[in-house]
Tab-separated table of C-alpha atoms and ligand atoms in Angstrom:
chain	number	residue	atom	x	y	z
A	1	UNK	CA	-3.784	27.227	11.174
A	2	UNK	CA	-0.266	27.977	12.359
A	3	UNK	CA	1.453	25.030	13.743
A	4	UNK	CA	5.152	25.765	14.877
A	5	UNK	CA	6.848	22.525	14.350
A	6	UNK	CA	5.264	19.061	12.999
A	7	UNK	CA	6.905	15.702	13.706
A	8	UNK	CA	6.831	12.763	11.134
A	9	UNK	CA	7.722	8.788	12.145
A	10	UNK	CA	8.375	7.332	9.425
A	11	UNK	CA	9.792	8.181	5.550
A	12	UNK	CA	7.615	5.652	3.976
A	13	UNK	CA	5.523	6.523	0.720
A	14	UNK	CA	3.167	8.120	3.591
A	15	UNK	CA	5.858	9.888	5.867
A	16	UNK	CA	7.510	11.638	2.989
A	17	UNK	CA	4.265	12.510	0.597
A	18	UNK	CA	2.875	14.528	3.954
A	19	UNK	CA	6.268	15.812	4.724
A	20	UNK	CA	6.339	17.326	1.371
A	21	UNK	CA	2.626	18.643	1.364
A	22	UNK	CA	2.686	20.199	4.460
A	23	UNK	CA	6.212	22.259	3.457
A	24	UNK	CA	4.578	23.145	0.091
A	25	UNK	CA	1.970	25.018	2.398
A	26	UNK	CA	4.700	26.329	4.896
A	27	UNK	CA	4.390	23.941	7.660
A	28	UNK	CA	8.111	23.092	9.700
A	29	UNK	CA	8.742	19.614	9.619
A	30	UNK	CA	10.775	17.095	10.597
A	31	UNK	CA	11.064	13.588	9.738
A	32	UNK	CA	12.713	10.699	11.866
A	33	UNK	CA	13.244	7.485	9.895
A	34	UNK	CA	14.569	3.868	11.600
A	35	UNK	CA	16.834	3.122	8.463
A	36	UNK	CA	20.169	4.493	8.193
A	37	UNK	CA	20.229	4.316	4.762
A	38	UNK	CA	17.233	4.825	2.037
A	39	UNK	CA	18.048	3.275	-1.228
A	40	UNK	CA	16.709	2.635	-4.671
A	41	UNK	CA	15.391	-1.035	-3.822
A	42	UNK	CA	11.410	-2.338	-4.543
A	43	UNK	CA	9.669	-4.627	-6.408
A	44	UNK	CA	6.275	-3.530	-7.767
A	45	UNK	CA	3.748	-1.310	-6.777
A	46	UNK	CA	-0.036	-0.858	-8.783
A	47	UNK	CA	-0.695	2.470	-8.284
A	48	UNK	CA	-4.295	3.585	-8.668
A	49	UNK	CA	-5.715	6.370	-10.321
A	50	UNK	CA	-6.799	8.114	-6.800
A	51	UNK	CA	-2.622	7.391	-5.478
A	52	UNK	CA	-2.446	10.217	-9.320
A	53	UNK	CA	-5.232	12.440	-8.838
A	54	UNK	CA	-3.586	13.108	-4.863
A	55	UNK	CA	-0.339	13.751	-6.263
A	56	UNK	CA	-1.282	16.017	-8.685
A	57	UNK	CA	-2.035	18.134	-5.476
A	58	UNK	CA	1.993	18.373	-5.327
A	59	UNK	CA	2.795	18.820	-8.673
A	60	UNK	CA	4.160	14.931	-8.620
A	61	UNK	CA	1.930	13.327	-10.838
A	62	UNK	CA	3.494	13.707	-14.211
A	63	UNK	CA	7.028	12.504	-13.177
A	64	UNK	CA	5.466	9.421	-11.477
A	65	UNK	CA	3.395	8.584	-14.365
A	66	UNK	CA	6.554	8.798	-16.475
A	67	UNK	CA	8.771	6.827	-13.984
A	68	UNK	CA	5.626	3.988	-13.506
A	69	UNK	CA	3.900	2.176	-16.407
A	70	UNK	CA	0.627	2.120	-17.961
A	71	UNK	CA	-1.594	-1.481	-16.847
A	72	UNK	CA	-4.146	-1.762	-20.217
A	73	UNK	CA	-6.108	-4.231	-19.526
A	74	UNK	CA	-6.545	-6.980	-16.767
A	75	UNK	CA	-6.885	-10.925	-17.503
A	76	UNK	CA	-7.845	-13.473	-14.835
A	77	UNK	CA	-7.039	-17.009	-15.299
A	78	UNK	CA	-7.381	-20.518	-13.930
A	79	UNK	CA	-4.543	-22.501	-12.940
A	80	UNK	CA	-4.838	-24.635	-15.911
A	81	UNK	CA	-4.674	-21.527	-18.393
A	82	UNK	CA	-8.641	-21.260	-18.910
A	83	UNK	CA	-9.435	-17.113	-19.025
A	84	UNK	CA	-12.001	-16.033	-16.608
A	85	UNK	CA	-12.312	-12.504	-17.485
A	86	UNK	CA	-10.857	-10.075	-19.438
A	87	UNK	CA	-11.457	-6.357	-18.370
A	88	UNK	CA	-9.996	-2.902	-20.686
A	89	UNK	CA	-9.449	-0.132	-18.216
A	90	UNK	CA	-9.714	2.290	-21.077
A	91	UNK	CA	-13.137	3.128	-19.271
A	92	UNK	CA	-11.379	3.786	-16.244
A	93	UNK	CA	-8.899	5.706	-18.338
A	94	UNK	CA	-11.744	7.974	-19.783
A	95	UNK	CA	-13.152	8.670	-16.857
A	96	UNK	CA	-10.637	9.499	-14.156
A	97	UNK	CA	-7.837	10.578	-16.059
A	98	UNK	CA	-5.276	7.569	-15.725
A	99	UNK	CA	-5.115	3.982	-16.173
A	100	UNK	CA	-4.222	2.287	-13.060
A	101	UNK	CA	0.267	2.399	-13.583
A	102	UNK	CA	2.595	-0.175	-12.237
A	103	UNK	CA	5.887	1.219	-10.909
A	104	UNK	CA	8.814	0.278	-9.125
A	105	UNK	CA	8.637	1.247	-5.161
A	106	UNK	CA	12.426	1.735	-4.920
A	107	UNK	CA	11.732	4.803	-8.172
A	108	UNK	CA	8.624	6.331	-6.422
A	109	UNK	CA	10.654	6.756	-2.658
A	110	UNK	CA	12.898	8.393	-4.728
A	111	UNK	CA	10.651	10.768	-6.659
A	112	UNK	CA	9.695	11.804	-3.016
A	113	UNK	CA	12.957	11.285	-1.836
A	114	UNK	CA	14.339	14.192	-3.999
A	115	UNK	CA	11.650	16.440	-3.225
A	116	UNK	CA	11.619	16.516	0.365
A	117	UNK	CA	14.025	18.871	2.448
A	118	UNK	CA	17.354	16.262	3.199
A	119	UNK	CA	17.926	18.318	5.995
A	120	UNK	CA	14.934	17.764	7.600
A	121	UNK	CA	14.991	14.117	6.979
A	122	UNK	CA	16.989	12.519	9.908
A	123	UNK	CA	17.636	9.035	8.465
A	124	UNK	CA	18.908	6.473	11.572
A	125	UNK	CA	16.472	7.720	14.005
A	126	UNK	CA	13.784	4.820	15.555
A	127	UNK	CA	11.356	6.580	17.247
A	128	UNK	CA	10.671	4.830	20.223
A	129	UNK	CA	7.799	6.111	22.622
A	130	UNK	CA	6.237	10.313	22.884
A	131	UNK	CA	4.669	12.006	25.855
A	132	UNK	CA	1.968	14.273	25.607
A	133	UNK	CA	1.911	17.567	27.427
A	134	UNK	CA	-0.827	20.664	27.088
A	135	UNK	CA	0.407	22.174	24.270
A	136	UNK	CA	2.784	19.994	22.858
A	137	UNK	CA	4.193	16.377	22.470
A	138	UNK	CA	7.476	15.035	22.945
A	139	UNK	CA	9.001	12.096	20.845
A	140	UNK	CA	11.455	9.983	22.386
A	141	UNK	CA	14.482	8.648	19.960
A	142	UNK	CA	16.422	5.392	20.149
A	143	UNK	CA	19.544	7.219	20.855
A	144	UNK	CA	18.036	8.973	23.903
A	145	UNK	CA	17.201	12.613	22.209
A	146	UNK	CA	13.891	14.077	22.568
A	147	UNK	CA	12.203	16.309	20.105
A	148	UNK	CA	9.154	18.634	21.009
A	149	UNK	CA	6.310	19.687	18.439
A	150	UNK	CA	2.492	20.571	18.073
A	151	UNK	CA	1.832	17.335	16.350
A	152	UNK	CA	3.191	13.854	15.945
A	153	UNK	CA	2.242	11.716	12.932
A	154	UNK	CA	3.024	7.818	12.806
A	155	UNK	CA	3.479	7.273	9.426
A	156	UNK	CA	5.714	4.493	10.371
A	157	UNK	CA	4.246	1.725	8.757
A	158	UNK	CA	2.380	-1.846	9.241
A	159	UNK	CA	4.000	-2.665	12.873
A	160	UNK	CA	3.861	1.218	13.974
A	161	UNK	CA	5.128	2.103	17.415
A	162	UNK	CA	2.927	5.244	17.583
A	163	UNK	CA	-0.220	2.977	16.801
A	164	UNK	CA	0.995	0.305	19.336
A	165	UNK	CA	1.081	3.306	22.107
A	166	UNK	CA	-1.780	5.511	21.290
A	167	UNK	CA	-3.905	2.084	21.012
A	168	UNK	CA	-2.043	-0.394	22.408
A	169	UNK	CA	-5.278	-2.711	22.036
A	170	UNK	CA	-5.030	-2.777	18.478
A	171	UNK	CA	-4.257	-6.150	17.471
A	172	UNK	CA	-2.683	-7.473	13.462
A	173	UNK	CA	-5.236	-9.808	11.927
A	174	UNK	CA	-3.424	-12.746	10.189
A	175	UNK	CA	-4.483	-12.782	6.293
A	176	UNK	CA	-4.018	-16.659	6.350
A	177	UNK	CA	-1.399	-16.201	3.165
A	178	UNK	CA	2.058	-15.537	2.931
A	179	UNK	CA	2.703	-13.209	-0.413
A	180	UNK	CA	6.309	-13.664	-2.423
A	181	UNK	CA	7.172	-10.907	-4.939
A	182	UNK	CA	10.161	-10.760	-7.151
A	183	UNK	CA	11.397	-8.861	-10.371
A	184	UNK	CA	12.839	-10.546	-13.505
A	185	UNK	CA	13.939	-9.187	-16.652
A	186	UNK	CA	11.547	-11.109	-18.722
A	187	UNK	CA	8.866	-8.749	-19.678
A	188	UNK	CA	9.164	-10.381	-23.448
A	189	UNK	CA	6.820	-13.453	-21.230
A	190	UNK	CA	3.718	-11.217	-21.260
A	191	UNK	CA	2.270	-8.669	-23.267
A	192	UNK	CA	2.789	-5.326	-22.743
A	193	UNK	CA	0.328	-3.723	-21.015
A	194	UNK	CA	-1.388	-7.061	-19.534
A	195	UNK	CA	-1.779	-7.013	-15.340
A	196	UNK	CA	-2.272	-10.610	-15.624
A	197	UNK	CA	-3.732	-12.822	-12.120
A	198	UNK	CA	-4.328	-16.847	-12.165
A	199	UNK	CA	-6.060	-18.342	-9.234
A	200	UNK	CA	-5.543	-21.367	-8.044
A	201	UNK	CA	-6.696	-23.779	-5.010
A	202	UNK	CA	-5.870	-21.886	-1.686
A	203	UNK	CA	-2.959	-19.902	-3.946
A	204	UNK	CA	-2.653	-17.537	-6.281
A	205	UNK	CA	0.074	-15.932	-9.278
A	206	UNK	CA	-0.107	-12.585	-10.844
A	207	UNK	CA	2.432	-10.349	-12.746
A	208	UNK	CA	2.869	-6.863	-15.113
A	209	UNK	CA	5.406	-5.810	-16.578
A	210	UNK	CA	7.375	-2.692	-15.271
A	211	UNK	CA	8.397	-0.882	-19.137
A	212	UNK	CA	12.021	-0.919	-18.051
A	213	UNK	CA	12.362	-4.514	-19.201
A	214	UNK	CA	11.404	-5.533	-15.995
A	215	UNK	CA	8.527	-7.916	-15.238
A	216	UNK	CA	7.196	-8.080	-11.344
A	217	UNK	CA	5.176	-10.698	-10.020
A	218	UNK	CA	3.712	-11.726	-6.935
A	219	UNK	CA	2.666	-15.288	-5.341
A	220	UNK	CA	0.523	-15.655	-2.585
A	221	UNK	CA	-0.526	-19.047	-0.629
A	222	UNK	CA	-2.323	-20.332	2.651
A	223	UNK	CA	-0.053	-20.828	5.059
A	224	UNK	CA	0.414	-20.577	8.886
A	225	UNK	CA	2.172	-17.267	9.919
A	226	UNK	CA	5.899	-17.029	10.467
A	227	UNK	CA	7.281	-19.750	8.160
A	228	UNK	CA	10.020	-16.912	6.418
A	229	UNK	CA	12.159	-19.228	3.882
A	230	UNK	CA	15.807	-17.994	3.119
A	231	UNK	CA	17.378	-20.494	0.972
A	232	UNK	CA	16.969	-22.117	-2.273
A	233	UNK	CA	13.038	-19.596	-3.029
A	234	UNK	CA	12.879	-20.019	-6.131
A	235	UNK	CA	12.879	-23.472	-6.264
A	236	UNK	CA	10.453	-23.949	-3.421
A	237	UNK	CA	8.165	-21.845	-5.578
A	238	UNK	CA	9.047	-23.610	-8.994
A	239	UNK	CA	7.775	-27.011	-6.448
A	240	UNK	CA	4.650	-25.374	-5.687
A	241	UNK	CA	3.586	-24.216	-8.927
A	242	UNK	CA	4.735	-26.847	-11.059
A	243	UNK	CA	2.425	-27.492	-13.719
A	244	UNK	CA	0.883	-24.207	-13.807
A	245	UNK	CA	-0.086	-22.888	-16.947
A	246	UNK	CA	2.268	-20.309	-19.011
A	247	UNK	CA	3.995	-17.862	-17.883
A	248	UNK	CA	4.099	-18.947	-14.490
A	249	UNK	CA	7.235	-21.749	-13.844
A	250	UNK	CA	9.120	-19.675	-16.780
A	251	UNK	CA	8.707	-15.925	-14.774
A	252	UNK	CA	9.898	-17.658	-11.344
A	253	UNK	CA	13.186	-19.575	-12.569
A	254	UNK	CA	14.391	-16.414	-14.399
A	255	UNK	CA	14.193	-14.668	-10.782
A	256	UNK	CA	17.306	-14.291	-9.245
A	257	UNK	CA	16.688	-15.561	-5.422
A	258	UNK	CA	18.230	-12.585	-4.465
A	259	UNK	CA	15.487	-10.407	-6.187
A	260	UNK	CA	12.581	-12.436	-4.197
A	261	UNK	CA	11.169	-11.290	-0.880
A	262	UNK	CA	7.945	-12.908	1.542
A	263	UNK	CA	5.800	-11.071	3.578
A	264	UNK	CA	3.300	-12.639	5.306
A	265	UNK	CA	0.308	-10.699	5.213
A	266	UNK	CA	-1.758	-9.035	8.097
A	267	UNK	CA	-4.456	-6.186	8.177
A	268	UNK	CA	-6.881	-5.074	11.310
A	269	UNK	CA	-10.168	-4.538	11.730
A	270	UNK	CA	-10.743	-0.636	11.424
A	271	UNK	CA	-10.414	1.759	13.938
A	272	UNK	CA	-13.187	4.469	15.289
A	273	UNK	CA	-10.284	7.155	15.703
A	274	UNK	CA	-6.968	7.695	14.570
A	275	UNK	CA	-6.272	10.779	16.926
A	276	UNK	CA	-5.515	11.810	20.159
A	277	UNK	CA	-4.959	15.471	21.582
A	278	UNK	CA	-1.434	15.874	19.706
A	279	UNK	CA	-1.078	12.526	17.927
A	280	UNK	CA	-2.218	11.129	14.992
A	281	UNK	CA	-1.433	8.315	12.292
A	282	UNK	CA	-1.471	7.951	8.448
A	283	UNK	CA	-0.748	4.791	5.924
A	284	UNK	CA	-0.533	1.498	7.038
A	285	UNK	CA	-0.104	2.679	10.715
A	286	UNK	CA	-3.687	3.537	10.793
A	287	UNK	CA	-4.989	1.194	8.588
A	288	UNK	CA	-3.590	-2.334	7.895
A	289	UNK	CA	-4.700	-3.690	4.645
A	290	UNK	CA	-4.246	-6.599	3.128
A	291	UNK	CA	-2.506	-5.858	-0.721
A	292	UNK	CA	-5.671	-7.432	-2.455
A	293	UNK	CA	-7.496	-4.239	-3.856
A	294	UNK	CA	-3.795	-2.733	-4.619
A	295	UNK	CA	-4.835	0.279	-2.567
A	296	UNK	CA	-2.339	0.226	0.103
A	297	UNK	CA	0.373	3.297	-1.172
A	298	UNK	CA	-2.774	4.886	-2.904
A	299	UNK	CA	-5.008	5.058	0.251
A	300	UNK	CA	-1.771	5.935	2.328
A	301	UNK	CA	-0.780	9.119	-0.655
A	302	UNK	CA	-4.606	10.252	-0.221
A	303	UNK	CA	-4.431	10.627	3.881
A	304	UNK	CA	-1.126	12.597	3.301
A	305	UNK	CA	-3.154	15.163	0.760
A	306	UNK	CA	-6.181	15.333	3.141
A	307	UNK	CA	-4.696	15.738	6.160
A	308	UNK	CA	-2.308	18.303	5.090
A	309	UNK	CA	-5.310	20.171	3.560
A	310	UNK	CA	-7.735	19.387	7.042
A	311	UNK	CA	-4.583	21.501	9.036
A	312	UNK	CA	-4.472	24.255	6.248
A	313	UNK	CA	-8.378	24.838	6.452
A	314	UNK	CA	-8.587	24.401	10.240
A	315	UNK	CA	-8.385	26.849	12.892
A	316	UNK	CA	-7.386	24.924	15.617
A	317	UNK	CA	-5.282	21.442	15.568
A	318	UNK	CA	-8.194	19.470	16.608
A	319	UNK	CA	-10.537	20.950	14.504
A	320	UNK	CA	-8.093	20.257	11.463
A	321	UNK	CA	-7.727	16.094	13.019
A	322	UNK	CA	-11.420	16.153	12.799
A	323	UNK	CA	-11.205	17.037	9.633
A	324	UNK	CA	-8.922	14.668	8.701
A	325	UNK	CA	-11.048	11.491	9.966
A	326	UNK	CA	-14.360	12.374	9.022
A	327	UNK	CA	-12.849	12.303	5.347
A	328	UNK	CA	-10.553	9.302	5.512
A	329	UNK	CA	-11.666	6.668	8.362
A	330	UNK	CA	-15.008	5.985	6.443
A	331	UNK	CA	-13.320	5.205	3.168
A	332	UNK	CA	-10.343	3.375	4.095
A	333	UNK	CA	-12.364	1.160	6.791
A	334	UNK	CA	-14.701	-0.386	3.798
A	335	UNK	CA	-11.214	-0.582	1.318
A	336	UNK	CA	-9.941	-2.429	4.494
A	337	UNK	CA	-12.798	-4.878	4.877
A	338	UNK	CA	-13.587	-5.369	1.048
A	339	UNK	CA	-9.549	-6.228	0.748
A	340	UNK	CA	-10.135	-8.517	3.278
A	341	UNK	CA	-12.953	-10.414	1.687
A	342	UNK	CA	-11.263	-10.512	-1.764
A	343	UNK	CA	-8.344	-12.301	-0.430
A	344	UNK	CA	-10.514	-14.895	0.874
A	345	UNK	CA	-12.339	-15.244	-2.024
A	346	UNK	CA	-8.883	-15.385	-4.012
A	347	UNK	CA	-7.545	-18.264	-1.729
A	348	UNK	CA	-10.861	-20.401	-1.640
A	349	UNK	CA	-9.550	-24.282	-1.762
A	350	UNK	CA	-12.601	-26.112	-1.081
A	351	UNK	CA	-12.872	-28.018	-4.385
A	352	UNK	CA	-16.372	-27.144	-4.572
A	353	UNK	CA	-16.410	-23.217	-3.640
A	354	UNK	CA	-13.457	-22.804	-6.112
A	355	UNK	CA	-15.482	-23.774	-8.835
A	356	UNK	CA	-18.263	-21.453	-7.894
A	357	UNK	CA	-16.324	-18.607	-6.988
A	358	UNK	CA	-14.563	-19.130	-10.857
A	359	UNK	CA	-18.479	-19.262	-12.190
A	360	UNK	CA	-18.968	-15.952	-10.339
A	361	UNK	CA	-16.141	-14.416	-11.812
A	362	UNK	CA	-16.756	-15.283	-15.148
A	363	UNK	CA	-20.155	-14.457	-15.170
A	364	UNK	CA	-19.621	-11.037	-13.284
A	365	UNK	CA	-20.868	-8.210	-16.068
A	366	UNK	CA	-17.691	-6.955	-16.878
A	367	UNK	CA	-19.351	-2.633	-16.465
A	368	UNK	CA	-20.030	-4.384	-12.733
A	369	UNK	CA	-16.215	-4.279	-12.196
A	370	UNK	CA	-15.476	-0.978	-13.796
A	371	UNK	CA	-18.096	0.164	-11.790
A	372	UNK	CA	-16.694	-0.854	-8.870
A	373	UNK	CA	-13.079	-0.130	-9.691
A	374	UNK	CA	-14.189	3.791	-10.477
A	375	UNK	CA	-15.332	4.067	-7.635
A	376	UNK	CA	-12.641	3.106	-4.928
A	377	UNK	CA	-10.576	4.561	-7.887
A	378	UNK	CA	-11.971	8.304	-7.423
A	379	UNK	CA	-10.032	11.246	-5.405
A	380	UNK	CA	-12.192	13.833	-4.001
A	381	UNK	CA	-9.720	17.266	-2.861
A	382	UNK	CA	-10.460	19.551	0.040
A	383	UNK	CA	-8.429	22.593	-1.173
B	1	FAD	C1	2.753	-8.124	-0.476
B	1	FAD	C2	2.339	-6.679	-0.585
B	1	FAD	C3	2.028	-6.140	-1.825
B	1	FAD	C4	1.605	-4.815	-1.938
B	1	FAD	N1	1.267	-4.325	-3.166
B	1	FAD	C5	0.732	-3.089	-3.256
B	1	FAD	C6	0.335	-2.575	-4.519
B	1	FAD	O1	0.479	-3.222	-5.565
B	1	FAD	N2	-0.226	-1.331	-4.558
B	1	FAD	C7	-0.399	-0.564	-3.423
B	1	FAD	O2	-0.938	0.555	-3.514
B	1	FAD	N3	0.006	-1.024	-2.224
B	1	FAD	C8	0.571	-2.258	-2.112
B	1	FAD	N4	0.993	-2.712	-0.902
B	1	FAD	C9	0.833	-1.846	0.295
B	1	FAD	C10	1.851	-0.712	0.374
B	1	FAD	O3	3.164	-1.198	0.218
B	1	FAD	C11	1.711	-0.006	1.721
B	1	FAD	O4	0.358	0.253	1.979
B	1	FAD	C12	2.455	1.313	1.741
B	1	FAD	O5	3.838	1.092	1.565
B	1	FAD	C13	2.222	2.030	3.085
B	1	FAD	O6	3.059	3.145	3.195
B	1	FAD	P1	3.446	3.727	4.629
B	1	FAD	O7	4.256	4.943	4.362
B	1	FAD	O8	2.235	3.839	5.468
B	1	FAD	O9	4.322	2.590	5.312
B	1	FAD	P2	5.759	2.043	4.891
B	1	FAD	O10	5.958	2.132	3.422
B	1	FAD	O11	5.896	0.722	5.564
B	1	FAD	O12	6.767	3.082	5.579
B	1	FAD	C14	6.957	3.146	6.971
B	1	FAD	C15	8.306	3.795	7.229
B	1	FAD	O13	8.462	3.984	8.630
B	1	FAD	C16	9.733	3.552	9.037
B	1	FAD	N5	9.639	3.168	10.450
B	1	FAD	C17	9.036	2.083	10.998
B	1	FAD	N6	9.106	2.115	12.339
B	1	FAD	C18	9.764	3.253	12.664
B	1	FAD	C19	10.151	3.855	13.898
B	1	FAD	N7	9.872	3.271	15.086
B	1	FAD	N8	10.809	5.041	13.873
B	1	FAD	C20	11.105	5.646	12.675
B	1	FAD	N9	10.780	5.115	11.479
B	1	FAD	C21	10.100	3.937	11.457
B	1	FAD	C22	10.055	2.381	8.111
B	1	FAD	O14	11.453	2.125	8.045
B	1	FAD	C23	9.490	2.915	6.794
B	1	FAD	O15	10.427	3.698	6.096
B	1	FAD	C24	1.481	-4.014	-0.767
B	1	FAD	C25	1.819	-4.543	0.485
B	1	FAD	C26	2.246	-5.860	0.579
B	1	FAD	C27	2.587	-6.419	1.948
């Protein structure tokens, strides 16, 4: 299909891997980004094997792999230290390819930073609002400038403004949690290779090192929505986890507070559609998930590959959006509801459910897990 001119909101991990796909089959674009400035800050990112397998489609695989870090094997701990379960992912390794890596979100924007046109990125630009016309749509900028195209795409994140217009019924689903990620230079704390995740009652730890010398971690807790702490993080965290087993306490008070941010944590129930005549949406803007199945950037990479494919194959725009959702809405609405559930499983605090949600785990056949993880690990290409 010819399209003259597509428009991008958003130069997110989504925004940019679709801006690049679509020029590497000949497509104009333009992207319009809120931030005036896009720079080499993150914590860290799992990347799944499926997040590879789609970027192999644009030749960015092997310089992500190098930039990220291989994850060899996964451990899952109590509180008090006692090991749960202990999963290899050579399996997973041997039979998709890759190893689930860990990277740095500041390095992979740049990876796709450096690939994409700059002069078609037009950083400082909110998008505000669109209007849709016969043949074409017209986005409406923050500074008053309007820009016409065949197609819109909000890949403009979590809180998207094309989402909140297209269905402005669409409501964010608190998690119940608040998550807390930082990076410290103490990888020497755990092993190399080790994703490492200790539950707790109604809260939760995990951490991997980066391979740069870098260690990230995340903590997540029940909490009501809104409570953003500025001051003094670290030492509210050190509080809540005190007397957690190793490496916890130790990771958190070599964390600068100036390398720890919170999110609290929403997703929303799935949509039918992600389209309308000109519009559509991609990443987090179509499909809130909660970070629990670390499928978030994969799932977001993936719709960027297909849907740049779906307009390649299709004759017509709406043929091509068809396309598009018949191979993505399925999958990502049970990775959304199966995130969903494993956070609440993760954040149990009845005394008496924690224990039997720790039996389950440690019981759980460990080729029941691989099993699983193959499978929302897999990347199926339409070109
Ligand atoms: C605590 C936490 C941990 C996570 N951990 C993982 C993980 O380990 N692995 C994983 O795969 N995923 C993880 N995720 C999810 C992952 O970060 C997201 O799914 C992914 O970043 C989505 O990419 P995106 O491009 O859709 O959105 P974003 O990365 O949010 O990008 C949206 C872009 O749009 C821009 N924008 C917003 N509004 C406008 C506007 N009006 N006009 C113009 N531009 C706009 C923003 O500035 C931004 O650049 C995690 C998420 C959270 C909250």
């Amino acid at each position: 299909m010819k399209l003259r001119k597509v428009l991008i909101a958003g130069a997110g991990i989504g925004g940019l891997t679709l801006g690049i796909a679509l020029q590497r089959l000949g497509f104009e674009v333009e992207i319009y980004e809120k931030a005036s400035k896009l720079l080499p800050v993150g914590w860290g990112l799992a990347l799944a094997p499926n997040a590879l397998l789609a970027l192999r489609q644009i030749n960015l695989d092997k310089s992500v792999l190098e930039a990220g870090h291989k994850v060899c094997w996964v451990q899952m701990k109590t509180w008090q230290g006692k090991i749960l379960k202990e999963v290899a992912l050579g399996a997973l390794e041997e039979r998709l390819g890759n190893s689930i890596i860990t990277i740095n979100r500041g390095c992979l924007h740049q990876i796709l930073l450096a690939v994409f046109s700059e002069s078609r990125l037009h950083i400082g630009n909110r998008v505000t609002s669109y209007k849709q016309y016969d043949k074409q749509v017209v986005l409406t900028l923050e500074n008053g400038q309007e820009v016409e195209g065949d197609l819109l795409i909000g890949a403009d994140g979590i809180h998207s403004i094309v989402r909140r217009q297209l269905f402005p019924y669409t409501q964010l689903h608190y998690s119940g949690y608040t998550a807390w990620r930082g990076l410290c230079n103490s990888s020497n704390l755990l092993k190399d290779g080790t994703y490492l995740s200790i539950l707790g009652h109604g809260m939760r730890f995990g951490c991997t090192p980066l391979g740069d010398g870098t260690l990230c971690w995340y903590a997540t807790y029940l909490t009501p929505p809104g409570k953003a702490i500025v001051d003094h993080r670290s030492a509210l965290l050190l509080k809540r986890y005190q007397n957690w087993c190793f490496p916890v306490c130790e990771i958190i008070a070599s964390t600068p507070d100036s390398s720890i941010i919170q999110t609290d944590v929403y997703d929303a129930d799935p949509l039918v559609t992600w389209s309308d005549q000109h519009v559509t949406l991609l990443g987090d803007a179509a499909h809130p998930m909660t970070p629990d199945m670390n499928q978030g950037a994969a799932s977001t990479i993936e719709d960027a590959i297909i849907l740049a494919d779906s307009l390649q194959l299709s004759s017509t725009l709406q043929e091509g959006l068809k396309l598009y959702e018949s191979y993505r809405i399925k999958r990502n609405s049970h990775i959304v509801k199966q995130s969903r559930q494993s956070g609440q499983m993760e954040h149990i605090k009845n005394p008496l459910l924690y224990s039997l949600r720790n039996v389950v785990y440690a019981w759980t056949p460990v080729e029941m897990l691989l099993k699983q993880l193959i499978i929302v690990s897999k990347f199926e290409t339409l070109l």
